[in-house]
Amino acid sequence: MKDIDPISTEDLLEIPEVQRAISSINPELIERRQYDPPKCKVFENTHTILEDNDRFKFTIDREARKQLQGIINNKVQTISGQDAPGESFKERYCKKRNIGIVFSGGPAPGGHNVIAGLFDAAKKANPETILYGFLLGPDGIIENEAIEITGSRVDAYRNLGGFTMIKTGRTKIDSPRKMALSKETCKNLGLDALVIVGGDDSNTNAAFLAQEMIEDNIQVIGVPKTIDGDIQVRDADGNVLCAMSFGFHTAARAFAGSISNLCTDSSSDVKYWHICKVMGRVASHLALEVALQTHANMTLIGEDLCDYIDTKRIENAIEAGDVDYNAYGMTLRHLSRVICDGIVQRAAVGKNYGVVVIPEGILEFINEIQIFIIKLNTIIAEYNETHDTDFHTDFPTLEDKLEYLRRLARLSREDSSFSIWNTRDDDLFNDVPDFFQEGLLMERDSHGNFQFSQVKTEAVLMGLVKDYLNILKENGTYKIGIKKSYYRKILEKGGLDPNYFGPILFKNYNDAEFLLIRPSIISVKTLKQVLEQAEVISEEEAVPVPIEKIFHTSVPKFKTQIHFYGYDGRGNDPTRFDCNYTYNLGMTVFSLIANGATGQMAAIRNLEKDFSAWEPLGIPIAPLMHLEERKGKLALVLEKSIVDVNSASFRVVKRLRENWLAALPGDDNYRRPGPIRFAGKSEEDRPITLVLNSLDKSSQ
Ligand code: FBP
């Protein structure tokens, strides 16, 4: 072969094909940027008007009425089109405005389209209007760090995931000083309106800012964002006003895509149990949607566990003439037993593999852990307040923190009125593994929330699962079922009569497709003993090779792969559903601003229906607020929606659980959600939970 001089790297990089291949502008990106989301019918008009809708009522909290007087009487506002408005309306609607927008909290796919929808609607009404983006979340408002959002910036991020354009942050505007600084920024920029795109805490912030800036005529509008799907709003009669925050669908579909691939791999390689923790700080909405999307073998739903009662324990206690208070509430130990049960059942039909989905916030629903979390939250918050310093700076190591807790426990012995942390708490806490203690004591976020995503929940749980499986292995109940035809083939090949040995070796030889070795056989030694007792072999003889082979095949090895799905799905480019939803939310925001609303949250009703039925509206935030414990104190907040165990989607999952566990001979029942499609035909284009819940009128 002739020697050919290699092309220099510089020259290689000049070749158009190479440049095309390595360009960061690829066809997918171009297609996304060019996608023009459809607009709800009302937005096809040149103008829109708001109408107070008295049909929707709320039960108003006393404290909210006191603290949010200026916005507490707000009503749900429906939006309709207006093509021929009067001159004064037109002037008000189309006046030049300065509008500020901020992202708050974790990223959620679709945020850029909220900006795009707002930008397009605002510029259409008045091209002179300026849109400012506050940088790095609420800190950008407090410190007046903002950029002007230009058309080219918007175009660069249309239909793309993340909050990259202006970033985000988790600071809460929760002190008079931060509130005053924020107000100053809004005034300095001459803002007519401020838009807060965030979760429950950020929309709570939006309500307080709206109240604070009412006298300055600065409107504040919230937008329901969070992949957790826990902003769901109903009125007092249960009418759904906001069924789902944006970003949920994309994150759930992204997690489901990866988990479905694990189902495929696991059922091919048949040697691993994949343990998948999925995000969702408290509520298990994402896990529930993933269950419906993938039919993974086991999906734990936190909300399902919190009402748990150990009826067997209660029956035993009654029989003993006793009361067993420990029978109420799920414990980590019991939960690990539930998982083991599924693993053992599948192993019995030869399936020593599978996929388990664990919601990130599951600990919140486990009584014993929740008590620790509440107590430690209070201890940390009280310490910070009393000492005006930071608990974590003063006690940097785990040992320092434990020593502080020990001190509290000693104090409680001396003074029983001081009992937030007593010696029993301390003893129980000392039984918890180090890394879990560290997790439970770690720094709370700026809202005082426990950071579930930082705790290795799955490791704690799987540690208990492994321990219990070892016990089950020892007592002979955890075994791999052997296919009868395989057993027969191996014995016949070795010149042995399967029908002769079958009843000696197996507990179910005559009536099962998968054979289970007798519980008393847990080692080659016990196998030999059984064969000797049956007088099949003598003491001097070895166990026949085919029989030993069958025994080894029946011994399970429990191998796990641990995964965490969270940040990856949160950064995904939005599904078509989220693209359309968020673009129209942005347009709704403008409609609310142009019509003078404040203290309202933009929303769209009928998301579960065809796009033509989508109905943009404004939801009053103040009437949704109630008192909740935060940082050890009661505070007015927007309520988080957790999974309703009576909802249609949960009931469907509950009913199909056994099918998806597939602890029967035959194939698994996995579902392939397929890749997230942005363009083209997609069989499923909105969350399954949303669709199921809307079909059952009682869960609406
Ligand atoms: P938001 O509620 O702010 O949307 O954030 C949700 C979330 O993604 C949770 O699912 C997760 O527990 C948390 O953020 C992770 O927080 P962080 O980004 O600070 O690690």
XYZ file of C-alpha atoms and ligand atoms in Angstrom:
720
model
C 0.000 0.000 0.000
C 1.265 3.495 -0.884
C 2.094 5.783 2.046
C -0.308 8.728 2.156
C 0.650 11.781 4.195
C -1.962 12.324 6.884
C -3.921 15.539 6.579
C -2.973 18.095 9.230
C -5.551 18.675 11.969
C -5.822 22.344 10.923
C -6.657 21.340 7.342
C -9.056 18.671 8.597
C -10.960 21.303 10.529
C -11.343 23.385 7.370
C -13.224 20.675 5.447
C -16.934 21.695 5.166
C -18.180 18.182 6.062
C -16.067 18.222 9.217
C -17.285 21.699 10.099
C -20.876 20.574 9.601
C -20.345 17.479 11.729
C -18.851 19.348 14.673
C -20.975 22.479 14.506
C -23.051 23.176 17.606
C -25.853 24.270 15.272
C -27.294 20.955 14.160
C -30.541 20.262 12.248
C -32.410 19.316 15.464
C -31.536 22.645 17.003
C -32.573 24.566 13.902
C -35.874 22.714 13.791
C -36.524 23.503 17.459
C -35.709 27.161 17.119
C -37.970 27.446 14.088
C -40.958 25.720 15.646
C -43.835 28.125 16.031
C -46.134 26.898 18.806
C -49.846 27.200 18.076
C -51.647 29.985 19.938
C -54.820 29.535 21.952
C -57.767 30.909 20.008
C -58.121 34.043 22.173
C -54.596 35.080 21.292
C -55.436 35.243 17.614
C -57.307 38.460 18.368
C -55.461 41.741 18.352
C -56.352 42.349 22.010
C -57.681 40.378 24.956
C -59.849 41.293 27.912
C -60.212 39.787 31.378
C -63.446 38.872 33.034
C -63.819 38.157 36.763
C -65.333 34.711 37.034
C -67.440 34.258 40.173
C -68.084 30.607 39.469
C -64.827 29.623 41.164
C -64.757 30.092 44.951
C -62.025 29.635 47.561
C -61.912 29.082 51.309
C -59.817 31.986 52.462
C -57.330 31.741 55.306
C -57.704 34.370 58.047
C -54.013 35.159 58.043
C -53.955 35.536 54.256
C -56.827 38.021 54.508
C -54.806 39.988 57.067
C -51.449 39.938 55.309
C -52.565 40.212 51.691
C -55.407 42.691 51.892
C -54.752 44.283 48.515
C -55.025 41.055 46.514
C -57.113 38.744 48.670
C -60.369 39.638 46.892
C -58.917 38.846 43.454
C -61.070 36.500 41.370
C -60.295 33.897 38.769
C -60.011 35.849 35.530
C -60.911 34.301 32.227
C -59.501 35.736 29.041
C -61.402 36.473 25.883
C -60.465 38.010 22.574
C -61.240 41.581 21.610
C -60.717 42.773 18.065
C -62.365 46.153 18.093
C -61.634 47.814 21.441
C -62.325 51.465 22.263
C -59.502 53.978 21.950
C -58.838 54.372 25.681
C -58.684 50.578 26.133
C -56.320 50.315 23.190
C -54.125 53.016 24.621
C -53.903 51.287 28.008
C -53.425 47.837 26.504
C -50.757 48.881 24.039
C -48.829 51.400 26.101
C -45.068 51.065 26.199
C -44.143 48.986 29.220
C -41.078 47.829 31.091
C -41.545 44.249 32.189
C -39.107 42.223 34.294
C -39.018 38.422 34.368
C -37.167 36.066 36.687
C -36.770 32.293 36.982
C -36.836 30.990 40.508
C -35.940 27.523 41.808
C -34.905 24.458 39.835
C -34.931 24.592 36.030
C -37.971 23.175 34.237
C -38.205 22.525 30.497
C -40.225 25.225 28.753
C -39.039 28.282 30.696
C -37.561 29.892 27.586
C -40.910 29.625 25.851
C -42.612 31.524 28.678
C -40.199 34.327 27.827
C -40.825 33.873 24.088
C -44.634 33.977 24.478
C -44.460 37.049 26.699
C -41.936 38.744 24.401
C -43.977 38.110 21.244
C -47.240 39.277 22.805
C -45.660 42.350 24.426
C -43.835 43.422 21.258
C -46.950 42.860 19.181
C -48.871 45.229 21.448
C -46.046 47.756 21.472
C -42.639 47.211 19.865
C -41.203 49.809 22.264
C -41.917 47.662 25.302
C -38.755 46.455 27.016
C -38.428 43.031 28.601
C -35.750 42.695 31.301
C -34.448 39.360 32.487
C -33.192 39.239 36.073
C -30.040 37.173 36.321
C -29.461 34.184 38.595
C -32.946 34.125 40.078
C -34.375 36.419 42.764
C -30.837 37.587 43.629
C -30.984 39.432 40.304
C -33.955 41.442 41.585
C -32.427 42.087 44.998
C -29.104 43.193 43.496
C -30.505 44.774 40.335
C -28.689 42.473 37.944
C -30.712 42.442 34.757
C -30.256 42.315 31.000
C -32.549 43.462 28.254
C -34.042 40.467 26.499
C -33.734 41.175 22.794
C -35.369 39.460 19.836
C -32.173 37.682 18.843
C -31.738 36.320 22.372
C -35.323 35.030 22.371
C -34.855 33.434 18.949
C -31.705 31.657 20.116
C -33.616 29.895 22.900
C -37.050 29.227 21.408
C -38.301 25.725 22.327
C -35.048 24.884 24.120
C -34.734 23.437 27.610
C -33.049 24.869 30.689
C -33.083 28.388 32.033
C -29.787 29.173 30.346
C -30.791 32.561 28.971
C -31.018 34.300 32.358
C -30.157 31.419 34.761
C -31.961 30.749 38.003
C -31.416 30.712 41.758
C -33.152 29.677 44.956
C -32.986 32.859 47.033
C -36.256 33.749 48.693
C -37.323 37.375 49.063
C -38.361 36.757 52.627
C -37.120 39.634 54.749
C -38.114 43.308 54.914
C -34.605 44.194 53.693
C -34.768 41.918 50.620
C -38.293 43.129 49.924
C -37.185 46.785 50.093
C -34.202 46.140 47.800
C -36.429 44.319 45.298
C -38.887 47.164 45.300
C -36.073 49.644 44.761
C -34.824 47.647 41.750
C -38.286 47.525 40.199
C -38.689 51.268 40.691
C -35.202 52.054 39.360
C -35.916 50.096 36.204
C -39.301 51.788 35.919
C -41.020 48.409 35.828
C -44.712 48.223 35.135
C -44.759 44.535 35.922
C -42.647 41.764 37.365
C -43.127 38.133 36.310
C -41.999 35.361 38.669
C -41.656 31.945 37.084
C -41.407 29.475 39.932
C -42.801 26.778 42.179
C -45.019 26.998 45.254
C -42.516 29.016 47.292
C -41.796 31.418 44.426
C -45.476 32.003 43.734
C -45.853 32.658 47.467
C -43.116 35.287 46.985
C -45.033 36.674 44.001
C -48.113 37.222 46.174
C -46.149 39.090 48.848
C -44.363 41.210 46.243
C -47.679 41.998 44.569
C -49.062 43.163 47.905
C -45.931 45.171 48.648
C -45.839 46.951 45.288
C -49.543 47.638 44.858
C -49.135 51.252 45.915
C -46.340 51.711 43.374
C -48.562 50.381 40.587
C -46.109 47.581 39.857
C -47.991 44.456 38.899
C -46.683 41.009 39.857
C -47.689 37.864 37.977
C -46.673 34.278 38.820
C -46.179 31.333 36.456
C -46.534 27.707 37.689
C -43.186 26.037 37.108
C -41.710 22.847 38.558
C -40.905 19.444 37.200
C -42.282 18.042 40.473
C -45.835 18.638 39.225
C -46.948 19.690 42.686
C -48.604 22.988 41.745
C -52.103 21.851 40.984
C -54.902 24.277 41.717
C -58.577 23.612 42.336
C -61.269 25.844 43.711
C -63.250 25.011 46.851
C -65.654 22.847 44.802
C -62.829 20.812 43.311
C -62.900 22.429 39.860
C -59.456 22.104 38.303
C -57.930 25.489 37.476
C -54.321 24.415 36.940
C -53.849 20.688 36.452
C -50.089 20.669 36.066
C -47.051 22.909 36.357
C -44.900 23.177 33.250
C -41.800 21.019 32.873
C -43.430 17.980 34.503
C -44.276 16.251 31.244
C -40.782 16.604 29.786
C -38.994 15.510 32.949
C -41.307 12.513 33.392
C -40.879 11.489 29.738
C -37.099 11.863 29.982
C -36.933 9.723 33.130
C -39.331 7.219 31.585
C -37.198 6.972 28.440
C -34.077 6.075 30.430
C -35.927 3.755 32.811
C -37.632 1.988 29.927
C -34.183 1.382 28.420
C -33.142 -0.155 31.728
C -36.194 -2.441 31.591
C -34.975 -3.588 28.177
C -31.391 -4.080 29.334
C -32.375 -5.756 32.556
C -34.663 -8.263 30.828
C -31.911 -9.025 28.308
C -28.941 -9.443 30.600
C -31.108 -10.886 33.397
C -28.592 -10.255 36.141
C -29.318 -6.854 37.684
C -31.979 -5.172 39.706
C -31.919 -1.525 38.652
C -32.836 0.824 41.468
C -33.973 4.165 40.063
C -34.515 7.153 42.286
C -36.515 9.826 40.460
C -36.787 13.473 41.406
C -39.715 15.057 43.108
C -38.761 16.741 46.361
C -41.867 15.631 48.231
C -44.741 14.512 46.008
C -44.474 11.297 43.967
C -46.206 12.646 40.824
C -43.116 12.016 38.688
C -42.753 8.436 39.946
C -46.454 7.792 39.280
C -46.165 9.095 35.722
C -42.998 7.017 35.187
C -44.881 3.926 36.398
C -47.607 4.531 33.818
C -45.091 5.294 31.089
C -42.819 2.273 31.660
C -44.667 -0.390 33.701
C -41.465 -0.901 35.688
C -41.678 -3.904 38.013
C -42.088 -1.953 41.228
C -42.822 1.733 41.770
C -43.097 3.039 45.289
C -45.455 5.960 45.799
C -44.760 7.926 48.976
C -48.359 9.040 49.478
C -49.452 5.402 49.389
C -47.170 4.537 52.287
C -48.159 7.201 54.761
C -51.547 5.690 55.603
C -50.017 2.295 56.150
C -51.236 0.194 59.068
C -49.655 -3.148 59.888
C -52.900 -5.107 60.349
C -51.059 -8.317 61.198
C -49.305 -6.621 64.105
C -52.602 -5.174 65.298
C -54.268 -8.603 65.158
C -51.389 -10.140 67.124
C -51.568 -7.358 69.693
C -55.331 -7.771 70.103
C -54.849 -11.494 70.578
C -52.278 -10.781 73.263
C -54.690 -8.290 74.873
C -52.290 -5.485 74.054
C -52.096 -2.316 71.940
C -49.255 -1.969 69.450
C -48.725 1.694 68.611
C -45.774 0.798 66.406
C -48.159 -0.867 63.969
C -49.144 2.551 62.618
C -47.074 4.220 59.950
C -44.609 2.777 57.501
C -41.076 2.135 58.684
C -37.983 1.867 56.517
C -37.620 -1.727 57.658
C -41.153 -2.619 56.611
C -40.713 -0.902 53.273
C -37.582 -2.923 52.637
C -39.660 -6.065 53.347
C -42.207 -5.005 50.721
C -39.429 -4.637 48.132
C -37.910 -7.999 49.170
C -41.274 -9.645 48.750
C -41.407 -8.556 45.098
C -37.825 -9.670 44.494
C -38.462 -13.094 46.033
C -41.695 -13.581 44.052
C -39.969 -12.799 40.758
C -36.984 -15.008 41.615
C -39.384 -17.902 42.158
C -40.314 -17.770 38.468
C -36.712 -17.453 37.349
C -36.614 -13.657 37.104
C -33.690 -12.535 39.198
C -33.715 -9.083 37.678
C -36.006 -6.105 37.416
C -36.497 -2.387 37.812
C -37.597 -0.526 40.942
C -38.600 3.151 40.903
C -38.210 5.073 44.154
C -39.449 8.657 44.447
C -36.868 11.061 45.781
C -39.214 12.353 48.487
C -40.216 8.947 49.844
C -38.638 9.614 53.238
C -41.166 12.390 53.762
C -43.853 9.714 53.972
C -42.059 7.350 56.302
C -43.217 8.190 59.762
C -40.048 7.492 61.710
C -37.897 9.512 59.287
C -40.376 12.369 58.995
C -40.246 12.808 62.750
C -36.450 13.127 62.573
C -36.713 15.616 59.706
C -39.262 17.805 61.507
C -37.303 17.727 64.775
C -33.971 18.481 63.110
C -35.511 21.270 60.963
C -36.791 22.898 64.150
C -33.534 22.416 66.049
C -31.488 23.959 63.202
C -33.921 26.859 62.672
C -34.088 27.590 66.417
C -30.315 27.456 66.753
C -29.855 29.917 63.866
C -32.411 32.286 65.288
C -31.242 32.205 68.903
C -27.549 32.510 68.081
C -27.912 34.657 64.965
C -25.295 32.469 63.285
C -25.373 29.357 61.154
C -25.716 25.881 62.637
C -23.665 24.313 59.851
C -20.797 26.793 60.201
C -20.712 26.382 63.967
C -20.850 22.571 63.749
C -18.975 21.717 60.562
C -18.414 17.992 61.078
C -20.909 15.218 61.668
C -19.340 14.548 65.056
C -19.822 18.215 66.074
C -23.478 18.033 65.104
C -23.999 14.735 66.943
C -22.336 16.164 70.028
C -24.760 19.114 69.929
C -27.690 16.686 69.710
C -26.281 14.689 72.632
C -26.151 17.904 74.631
C -29.823 18.548 73.843
C -30.692 15.012 74.913
C -28.854 15.528 78.231
C -30.663 18.829 78.722
C -33.998 17.132 78.195
C -33.145 14.737 81.040
C -32.461 17.628 83.384
C -35.379 19.747 82.238
C -38.338 17.781 80.909
C -39.959 20.943 79.486
C -37.128 20.933 76.960
C -37.961 17.836 75.027
C -37.575 18.414 71.293
C -34.645 15.970 71.319
C -34.703 13.416 74.080
C -32.494 10.460 74.879
C -34.790 8.087 72.988
C -34.445 10.261 69.841
C -30.711 10.253 70.336
C -30.557 6.472 70.731
C -32.718 5.911 67.646
C -30.651 8.378 65.650
C -27.460 6.581 66.635
C -28.814 3.428 64.988
C -28.947 5.235 61.639
C -25.893 4.691 59.364
C -23.352 7.560 59.324
C -23.984 8.687 55.778
C -27.718 8.810 56.441
C -27.207 10.770 59.679
C -25.140 13.197 57.636
C -27.929 13.431 55.050
C -30.566 14.137 57.674
C -28.415 16.827 59.271
C -27.327 18.530 56.077
C -27.972 22.176 55.302
C -31.612 23.075 54.509
C -32.258 25.125 51.363
C -33.013 28.841 51.505
C -36.702 28.084 52.073
C -35.867 25.905 55.084
C -36.792 22.789 53.070
C -35.064 19.492 53.617
C -33.001 18.681 50.511
C -34.156 15.182 49.640
C -32.175 15.131 46.391
C -28.947 15.151 48.422
C -29.805 12.089 50.521
C -28.919 8.615 49.332
C -32.408 7.280 50.070
C -31.972 4.398 47.674
C -28.702 3.355 49.342
C -30.332 3.287 52.787
C -33.279 1.297 51.529
C -31.234 -1.104 49.452
C -28.881 -1.706 52.386
C -31.887 -2.960 54.362
C -33.148 -4.947 51.362
C -29.807 -6.730 50.974
C -29.677 -7.581 54.689
C -33.178 -9.026 54.632
C -32.609 -10.972 51.411
C -29.616 -12.602 53.087
C -31.866 -13.696 55.932
C -34.405 -15.060 53.426
C -31.618 -16.882 51.632
C -30.463 -18.407 54.898
C -33.948 -19.607 55.770
C -34.407 -21.016 52.278
C -37.235 -18.782 51.044
C -35.289 -16.732 48.502
C -34.525 -19.054 45.597
C -34.411 -18.920 41.846
C -37.147 -21.060 40.328
C -35.767 -23.627 37.851
C -37.691 -24.235 34.672
C -38.953 -27.813 34.796
C -37.915 -28.563 31.198
C -34.380 -27.310 31.958
C -34.162 -29.465 35.083
C -35.305 -32.521 33.139
C -32.829 -31.862 30.346
C -29.853 -31.523 32.749
C -30.714 -34.682 34.684
C -31.439 -36.781 31.609
C -28.162 -35.615 30.060
C -26.388 -36.843 33.204
C -28.167 -40.196 33.025
C -30.435 -39.513 36.035
C -34.212 -39.924 36.269
C -35.766 -36.462 36.827
C -39.019 -37.942 38.125
C -37.175 -39.873 40.769
C -35.137 -36.934 42.081
C -37.800 -34.251 41.524
C -39.950 -34.779 44.670
C -36.798 -35.125 46.786
C -35.256 -31.863 45.598
C -38.235 -29.591 45.034
C -41.177 -28.494 47.135
C -43.506 -28.144 44.125
C -42.317 -30.793 41.659
C -45.677 -32.019 40.476
C -47.595 -28.830 39.982
C -45.376 -26.023 38.734
C -43.614 -24.758 35.654
C -40.820 -23.314 37.810
C -39.412 -25.615 40.455
C -38.379 -24.394 43.895
C -35.665 -26.235 45.778
C -36.827 -27.276 49.248
C -36.188 -24.567 51.926
C -34.034 -26.982 53.927
C -31.495 -27.105 51.069
C -29.387 -23.970 51.403
C -25.881 -25.309 50.671
C -24.146 -28.265 49.037
C -23.817 -29.685 52.539
C -27.553 -29.535 53.266
C -28.233 -30.849 49.752
C -26.059 -33.872 50.473
C -27.854 -34.419 53.791
C -31.246 -34.420 52.050
C -30.022 -36.911 49.436
C -28.563 -39.129 52.151
C -31.772 -39.028 54.178
C -33.692 -40.045 51.063
C -31.154 -42.883 50.683
C -30.268 -41.732 47.192
C -26.581 -41.526 47.990
C -24.463 -42.910 50.798
C -22.301 -40.863 53.184
C -19.202 -41.648 51.110
C -20.748 -40.665 47.793
C -20.595 -37.158 46.348
C -23.660 -35.269 45.170
C -24.222 -36.191 41.488
C -22.867 -33.420 39.241
C -26.180 -32.589 37.457
C -27.944 -32.208 40.798
C -25.212 -29.960 42.154
C -25.483 -27.884 38.953
C -29.245 -27.476 39.464
C -28.680 -26.463 43.076
C -26.154 -23.772 42.102
C -28.558 -22.401 39.491
C -31.171 -22.006 42.222
C -28.966 -19.834 44.442
C -29.726 -16.159 43.802
C -27.073 -13.506 43.531
C -28.626 -10.121 44.242
C -26.805 -7.555 42.133
C -27.960 -3.959 41.880
C -27.222 -0.917 39.775
C -28.254 2.365 41.352
C -29.397 5.335 39.245
C -30.621 8.826 39.982
C -32.846 10.565 37.447
C -33.289 14.228 38.146
C -30.979 16.879 36.804
C -30.780 15.138 33.417
C -34.554 15.210 32.845
C -34.801 18.702 34.241
C -32.369 19.860 31.540
C -34.133 18.112 28.679
C -35.483 20.084 25.739
C -39.244 20.409 26.213
C -41.781 18.024 24.746
C -44.206 19.482 22.248
C -46.771 19.636 25.059
C -44.461 21.739 27.242
C -43.422 23.929 24.257
C -47.050 24.779 23.501
C -48.085 25.049 27.144
C -45.301 27.444 28.104
C -45.551 29.623 25.008
C -49.241 30.143 25.738
C -48.488 30.740 29.432
C -46.189 33.569 28.303
C -48.992 35.044 26.195
C -51.377 34.672 29.151
C -48.924 36.605 31.323
C -48.994 39.497 28.877
C -52.764 39.456 28.724
C -52.921 39.689 32.539
C -50.387 42.522 32.595
C -52.017 44.474 29.759
C -55.348 44.268 31.565
C -53.947 45.550 34.859
C -53.994 42.305 36.896
C -51.673 41.729 39.852
C -51.231 38.923 42.374
C -52.474 36.464 39.736
C -50.874 33.280 38.442
C -51.075 32.591 34.710
C -52.607 29.206 33.933
C -54.314 27.192 31.222
C -57.370 25.031 31.810
C -58.273 21.854 29.904
C -54.665 20.827 29.310
C -55.816 17.219 29.112
C -58.007 18.024 26.117
C -57.232 18.802 22.537
C -55.327 22.064 22.057
C -58.422 23.744 20.627
C -60.066 23.439 24.085
C -57.204 25.071 26.045
C -58.420 28.052 28.050
C -55.951 30.638 29.386
C -56.808 32.304 32.684
C -55.490 34.110 35.747
C -55.734 32.417 39.154
C -55.650 34.615 42.274
C -52.685 33.503 44.401
C -53.630 35.003 47.785
C -56.829 32.935 48.267
C -54.796 29.758 47.710
C -52.465 30.422 50.615
C -52.562 28.828 54.028
C -50.394 28.516 57.133
C -47.639 25.919 57.131
C -44.601 25.271 59.262
C -41.405 26.644 57.653
C -38.016 26.985 59.308
C -39.686 26.038 62.578
C -42.370 28.772 62.312
C -45.834 29.084 60.823
C -45.783 30.927 57.504
C -48.303 31.699 54.770
C -47.513 29.583 51.743
C -49.067 28.080 48.668
C -50.037 24.486 49.343
C -48.114 21.728 47.564
C -50.274 19.089 45.868
C -49.250 15.572 46.632
C -50.501 12.426 44.893
C -54.131 11.759 45.742
C -54.427 8.055 46.455
C -58.082 8.220 45.391
C -57.229 9.691 42.002
C -57.894 7.650 38.877
C -54.201 7.539 37.955
C -53.136 6.125 41.311
C -55.998 3.621 41.383
C -55.034 2.375 37.921
C -51.414 1.930 38.994
C -52.495 0.149 42.177
C -54.700 -2.224 40.231
C -52.012 -3.028 37.656
C -49.118 -3.353 40.110
C -49.264 -7.128 40.179
C -49.241 -7.295 36.373
C -46.194 -5.068 36.189
C -44.389 -6.998 38.902
C -44.880 -9.907 36.496
C -44.041 -12.543 39.086
C -45.445 -15.196 36.767
C -43.830 -17.363 34.138
C -43.671 -15.533 30.838
C -42.686 -12.109 29.626
C -42.604 -8.883 31.562
C -45.191 -6.219 30.809
C -42.871 -3.330 30.113
C -44.118 -0.374 28.086
C -41.858 1.536 25.730
C -42.646 5.237 25.868
C -40.173 5.862 23.039
C -38.032 8.926 22.604
C -39.288 12.415 23.339
C -40.678 13.485 20.019
C -40.703 17.126 19.242
C -42.056 17.063 15.729
C -43.907 14.376 13.795
C -46.528 11.948 15.005
C -46.526 11.129 18.666
C -48.867 8.564 20.095
C -48.984 10.213 23.490
C -48.632 13.934 23.796
C -49.525 14.844 27.358
C -49.005 13.310 30.815
C -50.892 10.045 31.252
C -51.730 10.966 34.858
C -53.389 14.139 33.592
C -55.512 12.266 31.086
C -56.552 9.508 33.527
C -57.462 11.947 36.293
C -59.584 14.000 33.938
C -61.568 10.940 32.866
C -62.748 10.296 36.406
C -65.041 13.146 37.393
C -64.757 12.250 41.084
C -61.006 12.869 41.048
C -61.360 16.270 39.389
P -38.386 23.361 42.050
O -39.449 22.972 43.009
O -37.705 24.616 42.384
O -38.909 23.386 40.637
O -37.254 22.260 42.043
C -37.583 20.933 41.975
C -36.386 20.030 42.050
O -35.953 19.671 40.783
C -36.732 18.821 42.902
O -37.286 17.794 42.132
C -35.436 18.489 43.555
O -35.643 17.924 44.827
C -34.778 19.811 43.718
O -35.290 20.628 42.719
C -33.285 19.730 43.613
O -32.762 20.937 44.030
P -31.311 21.454 43.654
O -31.385 21.930 42.246
O -31.106 22.600 44.584
O -30.364 20.339 43.837
